[in-house]
């Protein structure tokens, strides 16, 4: 369960900095920043654990490529970019740089949470549809079925439940903040970390996943429920159904509904693994990009435009790679998790084989192990990857937006020099 949106329930950290430090950073779009240098924090997703952006080469995670101490490589700074251009021209360059940085982050967030939402909807519908004969493992069949849904039900069929995904992120953010304030569990693992600190930090994440779990279940239902039988629900319906799931009132369900206690382990397992994998991969990619940038500057072959690109895009690329790898690696576990959450909720989904008609969810899994064995026996290994073509489309679209944004940014900088 994430991001981002979460297309996955990743519960990534939303605010960097320990309780005795200042500074913010994280994965949720509702974040604050005060200066241009904070924009590098605002556009990143993976969280605060060894391997995250809050820990790459300093304790406060400056924008990538802007070192905090004097080193042989001084990195791309706004001052270096604007020097030699005069007072007015230098100030104009700095303003353009900040505006462009904001635009880069906004484009990335818009892609992750809005443009990619149809892919998340179809992906989840395929994952919970044990009836399906077509697994949609390639993007070609996914595009065809998306067109059919849009033709028969309208655009709302592809963007349903988008508001509830933001609510889940907000609940996750609030729960993590409240728990960290009333417990000694750290929201951030400092640069000089130790195993105890990591364990306490992961415990905080686990408790956050548990608190947000019923709301994630409600959001999952909204994203897979067919528009054909769907009533017009308010934006806070996710909160109402989540609370109703906890107290066992107001939510229609059958005897096959799994209790929340039996969902804690798979939910926390998926969330923690997603968190760790994305953090480690982001750290690894950032290290590679840092070394590449350092070597290019030593060779004195980097233009001012490339220097400014190096200040923003490495973290976006690392975030993109981390999200992609964690989603691909944990896709089978996510399929199992979604089927367990949706069981017994009397949810009616679209027929992903035909593009019209609806199907009920009538699974009878006894738990995580039974779900895994049943899928392997009845649907085969590829049954864990139903709807995987939507992931390919999602990240292809994201990569295209990043590339287009980079081209636009480069053009603006070149015209301003």
XYZ file of C-alpha atoms in Angstrom:
417
model
C 0.000 0.000 0.000
C 1.671 3.444 -0.951
C 2.490 6.500 -1.760
C 2.634 8.176 -2.329
C -1.424 7.929 -2.952
C -1.294 5.930 -2.016
C -1.204 3.223 -4.578
C 0.281 1.468 -1.661
C -0.090 1.809 2.036
C 3.431 2.943 2.632
C 2.835 5.369 5.506
C 6.001 7.257 4.639
C 7.278 9.917 7.002
C 5.827 13.335 6.368
C 7.948 15.546 8.557
C 11.699 15.383 8.834
C 13.626 16.414 11.898
C 13.628 14.975 15.374
C 11.486 16.506 18.050
C 14.313 18.747 19.154
C 15.212 19.874 15.621
C 13.697 22.153 13.038
C 12.895 21.471 9.431
C 10.286 19.600 7.563
C 10.264 17.100 4.759
C 8.206 14.127 3.622
C 5.807 12.526 1.257
C 2.486 14.233 1.821
C 1.512 17.151 -0.358
C 0.193 19.182 2.577
C 3.581 20.296 3.791
C 5.098 23.644 4.577
C 8.168 25.450 3.329
C 9.457 28.926 3.838
C 12.436 29.425 1.541
C 13.626 28.239 -1.807
C 16.049 25.844 -0.139
C 13.141 23.964 1.421
C 11.742 23.054 -1.956
C 14.081 20.104 -2.241
C 12.429 18.632 0.869
C 8.924 19.371 -0.409
C 9.245 17.314 -3.562
C 10.560 14.078 -2.082
C 8.750 11.025 -0.841
C 10.858 8.402 0.935
C 11.074 8.974 4.616
C 13.329 9.400 7.601
C 15.357 6.239 8.118
C 18.961 5.415 7.251
C 18.828 5.613 3.497
C 16.307 8.435 3.334
C 16.793 11.944 2.086
C 16.922 13.260 5.659
C 20.074 11.303 6.230
C 22.053 11.428 3.033
C 25.122 13.555 3.681
C 24.109 15.704 6.565
C 21.814 15.733 9.559
C 19.352 18.215 8.111
C 19.162 17.126 4.468
C 19.899 20.277 2.433
C 18.781 20.413 -1.192
C 20.776 17.965 -3.214
C 23.993 19.445 -4.485
C 24.109 22.349 -1.970
C 26.763 21.323 0.592
C 26.662 22.719 4.096
C 30.424 22.829 4.642
C 33.403 23.879 2.602
C 34.578 21.025 0.418
C 36.672 20.752 -2.769
C 33.400 20.552 -4.613
C 31.201 23.491 -3.717
C 28.141 22.146 -5.556
C 25.569 24.075 -7.564
C 24.292 27.012 -5.576
C 22.046 29.842 -6.474
C 24.886 32.292 -5.815
C 27.210 30.498 -8.242
C 24.509 30.444 -10.839
C 23.651 34.122 -10.504
C 27.199 35.435 -10.064
C 28.499 37.442 -12.953
C 25.013 38.386 -14.018
C 24.812 41.661 -12.138
C 22.469 42.600 -9.327
C 19.186 42.690 -11.215
C 20.004 39.753 -13.460
C 21.284 37.706 -10.526
C 18.128 38.392 -8.550
C 16.006 37.457 -11.571
C 17.941 34.200 -11.942
C 17.408 33.368 -8.300
C 13.677 34.018 -8.534
C 13.439 31.894 -11.665
C 15.365 29.139 -9.923
C 12.984 29.109 -6.970
C 9.926 29.250 -9.189
C 11.242 26.442 -11.362
C 12.015 24.328 -8.293
C 8.453 24.801 -7.076
C 7.123 23.858 -10.507
C 9.239 20.715 -10.612
C 7.929 19.563 -7.252
C 4.349 20.441 -8.140
C 4.537 18.505 -11.397
C 5.908 15.453 -9.597
C 3.223 15.549 -6.902
C 0.458 16.120 -9.447
C 1.615 13.109 -11.421
C 1.857 10.851 -8.361
C -1.491 11.778 -6.832
C -3.761 12.833 -9.715
C -2.602 11.653 -13.140
C -1.638 8.238 -11.802
C -4.913 7.682 -9.938
C -6.686 5.844 -12.809
C -3.798 3.380 -12.799
C -4.247 2.875 -9.063
C -7.987 2.297 -9.480
C -7.600 -0.332 -12.200
C -4.656 -1.939 -10.456
C -6.663 -2.474 -7.276
C -9.730 -3.709 -9.133
C -7.631 -6.330 -10.900
C -5.937 -7.360 -7.657
C -9.185 -8.096 -5.820
C -10.947 -9.691 -8.814
C -10.348 -13.407 -8.331
C -12.908 -14.124 -11.099
C -10.790 -12.468 -13.789
C -9.496 -14.567 -16.656
C -7.461 -11.692 -18.091
C -4.654 -10.724 -15.731
C -3.706 -7.451 -17.502
C 0.009 -7.981 -17.077
C 0.866 -5.614 -19.945
C -0.040 -1.947 -20.435
C -1.775 -2.641 -23.760
C -4.696 -4.539 -22.223
C -4.862 -2.032 -19.360
C -5.309 0.887 -21.748
C -8.082 -0.997 -23.554
C -10.004 -1.743 -20.361
C -9.576 1.857 -19.158
C -11.129 3.054 -22.385
C -14.057 0.676 -21.901
C -14.681 1.896 -18.346
C -14.533 5.521 -19.450
C -16.918 4.839 -22.335
C -19.536 2.997 -20.275
C -19.313 4.875 -16.952
C -17.642 8.188 -17.699
C -14.406 9.719 -16.369
C -15.533 9.389 -12.743
C -15.004 5.638 -12.975
C -11.242 6.218 -13.254
C -10.877 8.918 -10.591
C -13.151 7.509 -7.910
C -11.841 7.462 -4.373
C -9.102 10.007 -5.019
C -10.231 12.206 -2.130
C -10.144 9.290 0.281
C -6.499 8.562 -0.581
C -5.587 12.064 0.579
C -7.577 11.519 3.758
C -5.613 8.346 4.479
C -2.371 10.260 4.022
C -3.641 12.963 6.352
C -4.649 10.417 9.000
C -1.237 8.794 8.690
C 0.486 12.141 9.092
C -1.592 13.084 12.123
C -1.257 9.707 13.789
C 2.501 9.689 13.405
C 2.777 13.195 14.838
C 0.559 12.497 17.832
C 2.234 9.196 18.682
C 5.702 10.723 18.446
C 4.688 13.619 20.697
C 3.379 11.404 23.482
C 5.999 8.675 23.238
C 9.799 8.658 23.021
C 9.618 7.066 19.567
C 11.582 9.213 17.065
C 10.073 10.417 13.811
C 13.509 10.643 12.286
C 16.605 8.512 12.516
C 19.555 10.845 12.920
C 22.745 10.668 10.912
C 24.539 8.820 13.723
C 21.987 6.072 14.174
C 22.052 2.858 16.162
C 19.950 -0.353 16.063
C 17.845 0.737 19.031
C 16.919 3.997 17.349
C 15.996 2.196 14.146
C 13.829 -0.267 16.064
C 11.996 2.533 17.873
C 11.485 4.399 14.619
C 10.058 1.332 12.877
C 7.811 0.748 15.881
C 6.445 4.259 15.406
C 5.755 3.498 11.756
C 4.055 0.233 12.682
C 1.746 1.947 15.180
C 0.929 4.552 12.552
C -0.072 1.850 10.068
C -2.323 0.254 12.678
C -4.122 3.548 13.380
C -4.625 4.305 9.683
C -5.591 0.725 8.773
C -9.420 0.996 9.024
C -9.402 4.199 6.986
C -7.244 2.539 4.374
C -9.810 -0.262 4.153
C -12.558 2.300 3.580
C -10.462 4.070 0.934
C -9.776 0.770 -0.809
C -13.515 0.101 -1.042
C -14.123 3.539 -2.580
C -11.482 2.995 -5.257
C -12.724 -0.439 -6.360
C -16.495 -0.034 -5.910
C -18.217 0.132 -9.297
C -19.732 3.461 -10.334
C -22.713 1.544 -11.713
C -24.087 0.838 -8.223
C -22.191 3.535 -6.351
C -24.110 6.212 -4.443
C -22.935 9.806 -4.324
C -20.879 9.841 -1.147
C -19.295 12.780 0.622
C -15.590 13.347 0.877
C -15.648 12.410 4.579
C -17.390 9.097 3.943
C -14.007 7.412 4.252
C -13.646 8.716 7.820
C -17.176 7.630 8.706
C -16.711 4.116 7.345
C -13.284 3.802 8.943
C -14.650 4.647 12.373
C -17.610 2.345 11.746
C -15.214 -0.486 10.902
C -13.472 -0.010 14.241
C -16.607 0.059 16.387
C -18.452 -2.489 14.234
C -21.426 -0.273 13.463
C -22.881 1.393 10.400
C -20.926 -0.612 7.834
C -22.708 -3.387 5.901
C -20.692 -6.569 5.979
C -21.056 -10.326 5.975
C -19.785 -13.057 8.267
C -16.774 -13.425 5.970
C -15.454 -10.031 7.076
C -12.053 -10.505 8.674
C -11.579 -8.794 12.052
C -9.137 -5.908 12.148
C -6.865 -7.816 14.500
C -6.210 -10.423 11.819
C -5.298 -7.646 9.354
C -2.678 -5.998 11.559
C 0.200 -8.327 10.685
C -0.087 -8.195 6.855
C -0.736 -4.441 6.958
C 2.269 -3.667 9.144
C 4.460 -6.136 7.243
C 3.684 -4.507 3.916
C 4.078 -0.986 5.257
C 7.398 -1.585 7.005
C 8.902 -3.486 4.077
C 7.787 -0.803 1.633
C 9.274 1.858 3.886
C 12.636 0.108 4.274
C 13.017 -0.872 0.610
C 12.192 2.602 -0.680
C 14.539 4.234 1.841
C 17.484 1.976 1.062
C 17.057 2.293 -2.708
C 16.728 6.059 -2.526
C 19.917 6.292 -0.462
C 21.759 4.090 -2.943
C 20.606 6.085 -5.982
C 21.440 9.385 -4.306
C 24.967 8.184 -3.558
C 25.480 7.198 -7.196
C 24.130 10.497 -8.494
C 26.204 12.447 -5.971
C 29.396 10.740 -7.104
C 28.541 11.301 -10.757
C 27.849 14.987 -10.152
C 31.023 15.370 -8.092
C 33.175 13.846 -10.823
C 31.618 16.029 -13.520
C 32.317 19.171 -11.520
C 35.921 18.123 -10.896
C 36.328 17.825 -14.641
C 34.988 21.399 -14.959
C 32.709 20.307 -17.742
C 29.382 21.245 -16.157
C 27.413 24.189 -17.475
C 25.476 26.550 -15.166
C 22.228 25.055 -16.440
C 23.359 21.528 -15.587
C 24.516 22.740 -12.172
C 21.052 23.970 -11.352
C 19.467 20.784 -12.672
C 21.760 18.862 -10.326
C 20.276 20.816 -7.436
C 16.756 19.452 -7.960
C 16.504 16.357 -10.107
C 18.697 13.825 -8.255
C 16.256 13.517 -5.361
C 13.316 13.284 -7.756
C 15.062 10.528 -9.692
C 15.978 8.712 -6.471
C 12.394 9.025 -5.241
C 11.089 7.705 -8.555
C 13.441 4.694 -8.485
C 12.651 3.937 -4.838
C 8.887 3.992 -5.371
C 9.112 1.889 -8.526
C 11.320 -0.807 -6.989
C 9.329 -1.073 -3.764
C 6.006 -1.306 -5.641
C 7.332 -3.977 -8.005
C 8.991 -6.053 -5.273
C 5.977 -5.961 -2.952
C 3.247 -6.243 -5.576
C 2.333 -9.877 -4.697
C 2.061 -8.981 -1.003
C -0.071 -5.970 -1.872
C -2.434 -8.212 -3.853
C -2.874 -10.491 -0.832
C -3.361 -7.521 1.489
C -6.045 -5.923 -0.677
C -7.997 -9.162 -0.935
C -7.964 -9.574 2.829
C -9.123 -5.996 3.402
C -11.953 -6.184 0.865
C -13.320 -9.591 1.923
C -16.752 -9.544 3.509
C -17.424 -5.860 2.786
C -20.117 -6.599 0.193
C -18.208 -4.634 -2.406
C -19.300 -4.773 -6.058
C -16.493 -4.235 -8.569
C -16.355 -3.790 -12.335
C -15.789 -6.770 -14.602
C -12.180 -6.250 -15.669
C -12.540 -8.882 -18.404
C -15.335 -7.170 -20.340
C -15.194 -3.509 -19.326
C -18.886 -3.550 -18.386
C -21.137 -5.429 -15.937
C -20.281 -5.884 -12.274
C -19.080 -8.695 -10.020
C -19.449 -9.346 -6.277
C -16.497 -10.146 -4.016
C -17.265 -13.510 -2.381
C -13.870 -14.718 -1.201
C -13.573 -16.842 1.934
C -9.936 -16.596 2.925
C -9.210 -17.547 6.513
C -6.109 -15.404 6.720
C -2.912 -14.362 5.003
C -1.485 -17.862 4.603
C -4.743 -19.270 3.239
C -4.999 -16.380 0.774
C -1.474 -16.993 -0.538
C -2.053 -20.736 -0.951
C -5.434 -20.241 -2.638
C -4.120 -17.739 -5.164
C -1.162 -19.968 -6.024
C -3.345 -23.059 -6.492
C -6.305 -21.509 -8.330
C -4.764 -18.606 -10.252
C -1.099 -19.544 -10.524
C 1.939 -17.436 -9.777
C 0.797 -14.703 -12.136
C -2.363 -14.384 -10.078
C -0.306 -12.334 -7.615
C 0.481 -9.878 -10.428
C -3.002 -9.156 -11.733
C -3.161 -5.585 -12.989
C 0.620 -5.204 -13.132
C 0.318 -3.450 -16.485
C -1.179 -0.474 -14.636
C 2.069 -0.123 -12.656
C 4.022 0.047 -15.923
C 1.726 2.802 -17.224
C 1.861 4.673 -13.922
C 5.643 4.907 -13.781
C 6.038 5.453 -17.514
C 3.737 8.443 -17.186
C 5.675 9.674 -14.162
C 9.012 9.352 -15.971
C 7.617 11.214 -18.987
C 6.384 14.100 -16.828
C 9.765 14.358 -15.101
C 11.552 14.422 -18.461
C 9.213 17.047 -19.921
C 9.613 19.154 -16.780
C 13.383 18.880 -17.061
C 13.308 20.051 -20.691
C 11.102 23.032 -19.829
C 13.302 23.910 -16.866
C 16.478 23.713 -18.978
C 14.936 25.961 -21.634
C 13.937 28.586 -19.064
C 17.383 28.608 -17.511
C 19.172 28.864 -20.852
C 17.000 31.799 -21.925
C 17.723 33.520 -18.640
C 21.508 33.191 -18.804
